[in-house]
Amino acid sequence: MSNTAWENLVKKQLKTEDIYSVLTKENLEGITVKPFYDEIPQPLINLPKVEENTHLVARYHESLEEDVYAFLLDHNIENLVQKTIFIDNIDLAGHISPKEDDQYFSLIDVFNEKETLINDQLVKELLAKQFKRNICIDISLHQNAGASIYQQLGIALAKTKELIEIYGQEILHKLIFRIAIGANYFFEMAKLRAFKLAFNQLSKEYNADEIPYIFAETSLRNKAVADNENNLIRSTLELASAMIGGADAVFSNNYLVDRSTENSEEISFKQQIVLAYESIINVFEDASNGSYFIEDITRQIAEKSWNYFVEIEEAGGYLELMKQGIIQKQIYDHALEEQKWVENGKIKLIGVNLYPKLDVKKSAEDLYHESEIKPVRWAQMFE
């Protein structure tokens, strides 16, 4: 169909001649989104995963031991055989000595954000262990603190570069990236795909051809204390974004914000089971490949992320800019603007600022500090 035919079809479906004012949506990422798409100039190749099927990761509970194959551990469990284990405790990582056929991954960030340094001793201890992926670069903190998508990915690349400069390019295939998946459904699919493009490009600078190992978890940023059912829906959509976007492992944080129960932990994990077993989206290599919309925003996000990474490097690198407070201020500026969109209803949270609209109890400025990267939930200003 020609552009004119598409336009006429959209006008007929929306019952208006002014389709552009209806379909044009603002976003804080600086990404151009067209009202409709009829082609993609340069289709992307299939963007592969490291794992053949996305791991469905549960927080360990003995009742799940027979049926679950991937666990997140923050304390020691003896005799876990033929399981994939993601270690989320620094002391436990030091205690465990995996055997060669064990599937162990470290989710402990080796960057100390507050002291703006790399924990060299921890890096060396982890590299000495027979983990499948030894070194975690955690940018879930940045997403939950309000960083934009391109900031998150640019920071991940910059942190990678810091590690390569100290420990050599061999560390590339030992990395695992912990990424939080936010509320913007299609943008979050594109985020993971864009990161694969950008990371592969960085690896080629070192004569490698690496694919990033992505551990994706649900965001805390859009969850509310008083809206448990809505939290459950939001995190289900985030898990779907992660699987379709090509994550190697997915994990659902508890949908109860202020507490955890055995039932809520079970339901949080079973969200993944329903998605995987009823839609089979965890087995596809690159399920969104071929979507004109996602292809277009994937390229835009990859380019913006790479440009931000280059800006960081030209200014002295991630740790140097952290010491100067520049990264913190950039994330603060974006987070503050995003929070004001929530306050004004431009970002809608059902049950928080829409149906019902609660009174604002804290200002956006009360929630953030320009010198600190810390998790903040949108709903906190109403609670």
Coordinates of C-alpha atoms in Angstrom, one line a residue:
M1 CA 0.0 0.0 0.0
S2 CA 1.1 3.5 -0.7
N3 CA 1.5 6.1 2.1
T4 CA -1.7 7.8 0.9
A5 CA -3.6 4.5 1.1
W6 CA -2.3 3.9 4.6
E7 CA -3.2 7.4 5.6
N8 CA -6.7 7.1 4.3
L9 CA -7.1 3.8 6.1
V10 CA -6.0 5.3 9.4
K11 CA -8.3 8.3 8.9
K12 CA -11.2 6.0 8.3
Q13 CA -10.5 3.8 11.4
L14 CA -10.0 6.9 13.7
K15 CA -12.9 8.7 12.1
T16 CA -10.9 11.9 11.8
E17 CA -8.8 13.8 9.2
D18 CA -6.4 15.0 11.9
I19 CA -4.7 11.7 12.6
Y20 CA -1.3 13.2 13.4
S21 CA -2.5 15.1 16.5
V22 CA -4.2 11.9 17.7
L23 CA -1.3 9.5 17.0
T24 CA 1.7 11.6 17.7
K25 CA 2.9 10.9 21.2
E26 CA 5.6 12.7 23.2
N27 CA 8.3 10.8 25.0
L28 CA 11.2 11.7 27.3
E29 CA 13.7 9.7 25.4
G30 CA 14.0 12.0 22.4
I31 CA 12.9 9.1 20.1
T32 CA 10.9 10.0 17.0
V33 CA 7.8 7.8 16.8
K34 CA 5.8 7.9 13.5
P35 CA 2.0 7.7 13.6
F36 CA 2.2 4.7 11.3
Y37 CA 4.8 2.7 9.4
D38 CA 4.8 1.2 6.0
E39 CA 8.5 0.2 5.6
I40 CA 11.9 0.1 7.4
P41 CA 14.8 1.4 5.4
Q42 CA 17.5 -0.9 6.7
P43 CA 16.0 -4.1 8.3
L44 CA 18.1 -5.5 11.1
I45 CA 19.4 -9.0 11.1
N46 CA 18.2 -11.4 13.8
L47 CA 19.6 -10.4 17.1
P48 CA 20.5 -13.6 19.0
K49 CA 20.5 -14.5 22.6
V50 CA 23.2 -16.4 24.5
E51 CA 20.7 -18.9 25.9
E52 CA 18.6 -21.0 23.6
N53 CA 15.5 -20.5 25.8
T54 CA 15.0 -17.7 28.3
H55 CA 15.6 -18.9 31.9
L56 CA 12.6 -18.4 34.1
V57 CA 14.2 -17.5 37.5
A58 CA 12.5 -17.9 40.8
R59 CA 13.6 -16.9 44.3
Y60 CA 14.5 -20.2 46.0
H61 CA 11.8 -22.0 47.9
E62 CA 11.9 -25.7 48.7
S63 CA 8.4 -26.3 47.3
L64 CA 9.7 -25.2 43.9
E65 CA 12.7 -27.4 43.8
E66 CA 11.2 -30.2 41.7
D67 CA 9.7 -28.0 39.0
V68 CA 12.0 -25.0 38.7
Y69 CA 15.3 -25.1 36.9
A70 CA 16.7 -21.6 37.6
F71 CA 16.9 -20.0 41.1
L72 CA 18.1 -16.7 42.5
L73 CA 19.9 -17.3 45.7
D74 CA 20.8 -14.9 48.5
H75 CA 21.7 -17.7 51.0
N76 CA 23.3 -21.0 50.7
I77 CA 21.3 -24.1 49.7
E78 CA 23.0 -27.5 49.7
N79 CA 22.7 -30.1 47.0
L80 CA 21.0 -28.1 44.3
V81 CA 21.7 -30.5 41.4
Q82 CA 21.2 -29.7 37.7
K83 CA 19.9 -26.2 38.4
T84 CA 20.9 -22.8 37.0
I85 CA 21.8 -20.6 39.9
F86 CA 22.1 -16.8 40.0
I87 CA 24.0 -15.6 43.1
D88 CA 22.7 -12.4 44.6
N89 CA 24.7 -12.2 47.8
I90 CA 28.4 -11.1 48.1
D91 CA 29.2 -13.4 51.0
L92 CA 27.5 -16.4 49.3
A93 CA 29.5 -15.7 46.2
G94 CA 32.7 -16.0 48.2
H95 CA 31.5 -19.2 49.9
I96 CA 30.4 -21.2 46.8
S97 CA 32.9 -23.2 44.8
P98 CA 31.0 -24.5 41.7
K99 CA 32.1 -27.6 39.9
E100 CA 32.8 -27.5 36.2
D101 CA 29.3 -28.7 35.1
D102 CA 27.4 -26.4 37.4
Q103 CA 25.5 -23.4 36.0
Y104 CA 26.4 -20.5 38.3
F105 CA 26.1 -16.8 37.5
S106 CA 27.1 -13.8 39.7
L107 CA 24.6 -10.9 40.0
I108 CA 26.8 -8.9 42.3
D109 CA 27.8 -5.6 40.8
V110 CA 31.5 -5.1 41.0
F111 CA 31.1 -1.3 40.8
N112 CA 30.7 0.6 44.1
E113 CA 28.5 3.5 43.0
K114 CA 28.7 5.4 46.2
E115 CA 32.5 5.3 46.5
T116 CA 32.9 5.6 42.7
L117 CA 35.3 2.7 42.3
I118 CA 35.6 -0.9 41.1
N119 CA 35.9 -3.5 43.9
D120 CA 39.2 -5.0 42.6
Q121 CA 39.4 -7.7 45.2
L122 CA 35.8 -8.9 44.4
V123 CA 36.6 -8.9 40.7
K124 CA 39.6 -11.1 41.2
E125 CA 37.8 -13.5 43.5
L126 CA 34.9 -13.9 41.1
L127 CA 37.1 -14.4 38.1
A128 CA 38.8 -17.2 40.0
K129 CA 35.6 -19.1 40.3
Q130 CA 34.1 -21.5 37.7
F131 CA 31.0 -19.4 37.1
K132 CA 29.4 -19.3 33.6
R133 CA 29.3 -15.6 33.9
N134 CA 31.5 -14.1 36.7
I135 CA 31.2 -10.3 36.5
C136 CA 27.9 -8.5 36.8
I137 CA 27.2 -5.0 35.5
D138 CA 24.1 -3.8 37.2
I139 CA 22.1 -1.0 35.5
S140 CA 18.8 -1.9 37.2
L141 CA 19.7 0.7 39.8
H142 CA 19.9 3.4 37.2
Q143 CA 16.5 2.5 35.7
N144 CA 14.9 2.5 39.1
A145 CA 16.5 5.8 39.9
G146 CA 14.9 7.4 36.8
A147 CA 17.7 7.3 34.1
S148 CA 16.5 7.4 30.5
I149 CA 16.8 4.3 28.4
Y150 CA 19.8 5.7 26.4
Q151 CA 21.5 6.7 29.7
Q152 CA 21.1 3.2 31.1
L153 CA 22.6 1.6 28.0
G154 CA 25.4 4.2 27.6
I155 CA 26.3 3.7 31.2
A156 CA 26.4 -0.1 30.7
L157 CA 28.8 0.4 27.8
A158 CA 31.0 2.8 29.8
K159 CA 31.2 0.4 32.7
T160 CA 32.2 -2.4 30.3
K161 CA 34.9 -0.2 28.9
E162 CA 36.3 0.5 32.4
L163 CA 36.5 -3.2 33.1
I164 CA 38.2 -4.0 29.8
E165 CA 40.9 -1.3 30.4
I166 CA 41.7 -2.9 33.8
Y167 CA 41.2 -6.6 33.2
G168 CA 41.6 -7.0 29.5
Q169 CA 39.2 -7.8 26.6
E170 CA 38.9 -11.5 27.8
I171 CA 36.5 -10.2 30.4
L172 CA 33.9 -9.5 27.7
H173 CA 32.6 -13.1 27.6
K174 CA 32.5 -13.2 31.4
L175 CA 30.0 -10.4 31.8
I176 CA 26.3 -10.5 32.7
F177 CA 24.1 -7.4 32.6
R178 CA 21.4 -6.9 35.1
I179 CA 18.7 -4.7 33.6
A180 CA 15.4 -3.5 34.9
I181 CA 12.5 -3.5 32.5
G182 CA 10.2 -0.5 32.8
A183 CA 6.6 0.3 31.8
N184 CA 7.1 1.5 28.2
Y185 CA 6.2 -1.9 26.6
F186 CA 7.6 -1.5 23.0
F187 CA 10.5 0.8 24.0
E188 CA 11.7 -1.8 26.6
M189 CA 11.8 -4.5 23.9
A190 CA 13.8 -2.1 21.7
K191 CA 16.0 -1.3 24.7
L192 CA 17.3 -4.9 25.0
R193 CA 17.7 -5.2 21.2
A194 CA 19.5 -1.9 21.0
F195 CA 21.9 -3.0 23.8
K196 CA 22.7 -6.1 21.8
L197 CA 23.6 -3.9 18.8
A198 CA 25.7 -1.4 20.8
F199 CA 27.5 -4.1 22.9
N200 CA 28.4 -6.1 19.8
Q201 CA 29.8 -2.9 18.3
L202 CA 31.9 -2.3 21.4
S203 CA 33.2 -5.8 21.3
K204 CA 34.2 -5.4 17.7
E205 CA 36.5 -2.5 18.8
Y206 CA 38.5 -5.3 20.5
N207 CA 38.4 -7.7 17.6
A208 CA 35.6 -9.8 19.3
D209 CA 32.0 -10.6 18.2
E210 CA 30.3 -10.9 21.6
I211 CA 26.6 -11.0 22.5
P212 CA 25.6 -9.6 25.9
Y213 CA 24.2 -12.0 28.5
I214 CA 21.1 -10.2 29.8
F215 CA 19.4 -10.9 33.1
A216 CA 16.2 -8.8 33.0
E217 CA 14.0 -8.1 36.0
T218 CA 10.8 -6.2 36.6
S219 CA 11.1 -2.6 37.6
L220 CA 10.1 -1.2 41.0
R221 CA 9.7 2.3 39.6
N222 CA 6.1 2.1 38.5
K223 CA 4.8 0.0 41.4
A224 CA 2.5 1.4 44.2
V225 CA 2.0 0.2 47.8
A226 CA -1.8 0.3 47.6
D227 CA -2.3 -1.2 44.1
N228 CA -1.1 -4.8 44.3
E229 CA -3.3 -6.1 41.4
N230 CA -2.1 -3.3 39.1
N231 CA 1.5 -4.0 40.1
L232 CA 0.9 -7.6 39.0
I233 CA -0.4 -6.5 35.6
R234 CA 2.5 -4.1 35.1
S235 CA 5.1 -6.6 36.0
T236 CA 3.5 -9.2 33.7
L237 CA 3.8 -6.7 30.8
E238 CA 7.4 -6.0 31.7
L239 CA 8.2 -9.8 31.7
A240 CA 6.7 -10.0 28.2
S241 CA 8.8 -7.1 27.0
A242 CA 11.9 -8.8 28.3
M243 CA 11.1 -12.2 26.7
I244 CA 10.1 -10.7 23.4
G245 CA 13.2 -8.4 23.5
G246 CA 15.5 -11.4 23.9
A247 CA 16.6 -11.6 27.5
D248 CA 18.6 -14.6 28.5
A249 CA 17.0 -14.8 31.9
V250 CA 14.0 -13.1 33.5
F251 CA 13.0 -12.5 37.1
S252 CA 9.9 -11.0 38.6
N253 CA 10.4 -8.9 41.7
N254 CA 7.6 -9.3 44.3
Y255 CA 4.5 -7.3 43.2
L256 CA 3.9 -6.5 46.9
V257 CA 6.0 -3.3 47.5
D258 CA 6.1 -3.1 51.2
R259 CA 6.1 -6.8 52.2
S260 CA 6.6 -10.3 50.9
T261 CA 4.6 -13.4 51.5
E262 CA 5.0 -17.0 50.4
N263 CA 1.9 -16.7 48.2
S264 CA 3.1 -13.4 46.6
E265 CA 6.5 -15.0 45.8
E266 CA 4.8 -18.0 44.2
I267 CA 2.5 -15.8 42.1
S268 CA 5.4 -13.5 41.1
F269 CA 7.2 -16.5 39.6
K270 CA 4.1 -18.0 38.0
Q271 CA 3.6 -14.9 36.0
Q272 CA 6.7 -16.1 34.0
I273 CA 5.2 -19.6 33.8
V274 CA 1.9 -18.4 32.2
L275 CA 3.8 -16.2 29.7
A276 CA 6.2 -18.9 28.7
Y277 CA 3.9 -21.9 28.6
E278 CA 0.8 -20.3 27.1
S279 CA 2.5 -18.0 24.6
I280 CA 6.0 -19.6 24.2
I281 CA 7.6 -16.2 23.9
N282 CA 10.7 -17.4 25.8
V283 CA 11.9 -19.7 23.1
F284 CA 12.2 -17.3 20.2
E285 CA 15.6 -15.8 19.4
D286 CA 14.3 -12.4 18.3
A287 CA 10.5 -12.4 18.4
S288 CA 10.1 -8.7 17.5
N289 CA 12.4 -8.8 14.5
G290 CA 10.5 -7.5 11.4
S291 CA 8.2 -5.1 13.3
Y292 CA 8.7 -1.8 11.5
F293 CA 8.0 0.2 14.7
I294 CA 10.4 -1.8 16.9
E295 CA 13.1 -1.9 14.3
D296 CA 13.0 1.9 13.9
I297 CA 13.1 2.7 17.6
T298 CA 15.8 0.0 18.2
R299 CA 18.1 1.8 15.8
Q300 CA 17.4 5.2 17.3
I301 CA 18.0 4.0 20.9
A302 CA 21.2 2.2 19.8
E303 CA 22.5 5.4 18.2
K304 CA 21.6 7.6 21.2
S305 CA 23.1 5.1 23.6
W306 CA 26.3 4.9 21.6
N307 CA 26.6 8.7 21.4
Y308 CA 26.1 9.0 25.1
F309 CA 28.7 6.4 25.7
V310 CA 31.1 8.3 23.5
E311 CA 30.4 11.5 25.4
I312 CA 31.2 9.7 28.7
E313 CA 34.5 8.4 27.3
E314 CA 35.6 11.7 25.8
A315 CA 34.9 13.4 29.2
G316 CA 37.1 10.9 31.1
G317 CA 35.0 7.7 31.6
Y318 CA 32.2 6.6 33.9
L319 CA 34.0 6.6 37.2
E320 CA 35.6 9.9 36.6
L321 CA 32.3 11.5 35.8
M322 CA 30.7 9.8 38.8
K323 CA 33.5 11.4 41.0
Q324 CA 32.6 14.8 39.6
G325 CA 28.9 14.2 40.1
I326 CA 28.1 14.6 36.5
I327 CA 26.4 11.3 35.9
Q328 CA 24.3 11.7 39.0
K329 CA 23.1 15.1 37.9
Q330 CA 22.2 13.9 34.4
I331 CA 20.1 11.1 35.8
Y332 CA 18.6 13.5 38.4
D333 CA 17.5 15.9 35.6
H334 CA 15.8 13.2 33.6
A335 CA 14.2 11.6 36.7
L336 CA 12.8 14.9 37.9
E337 CA 11.3 15.7 34.5
E338 CA 9.8 12.1 34.4
Q339 CA 8.3 12.5 37.9
K340 CA 6.7 15.8 36.9
W341 CA 5.1 14.0 34.0
V342 CA 3.6 11.6 36.5
E343 CA 2.4 14.5 38.7
N344 CA 0.8 16.1 35.7
G345 CA -0.8 12.9 34.5
K346 CA 1.2 12.8 31.2
I347 CA 2.5 9.4 32.5
K348 CA -0.6 7.6 33.8
L349 CA -0.6 5.2 36.7
I350 CA -4.0 3.7 37.2
G351 CA -5.1 3.9 40.8
V352 CA -2.4 6.4 41.6
N353 CA -2.8 9.5 39.5
L354 CA -5.8 8.2 37.5
Y355 CA -8.9 6.4 38.9
P356 CA -8.6 7.6 41.6
K357 CA -6.4 10.7 41.4
L358 CA -4.7 10.9 44.8
D359 CA -3.4 14.1 46.3
V360 CA 0.3 14.8 45.9
K361 CA 2.0 14.5 49.4
K362 CA 5.6 15.1 48.3
S363 CA 7.0 17.3 45.6
A364 CA 9.2 15.8 42.8
E365 CA 12.1 17.7 44.3
D366 CA 11.6 16.0 47.7
L367 CA 12.1 12.6 46.2
Y368 CA 15.4 13.0 44.4
H369 CA 18.9 14.3 45.1
E370 CA 21.1 15.5 42.3
S371 CA 24.3 14.0 43.9
E372 CA 22.8 10.5 44.5
I373 CA 21.6 7.6 42.4
K374 CA 18.9 5.9 44.4
P375 CA 15.7 4.0 43.6
V376 CA 12.5 6.1 43.6
R377 CA 9.0 4.8 42.8
W378 CA 6.7 7.2 40.9
A379 CA 3.9 6.6 43.4
Q380 CA 5.9 7.7 46.4
M381 CA 4.8 11.3 45.8
F382 CA 1.2 10.2 46.5
E383 CA 1.8 7.8 49.4

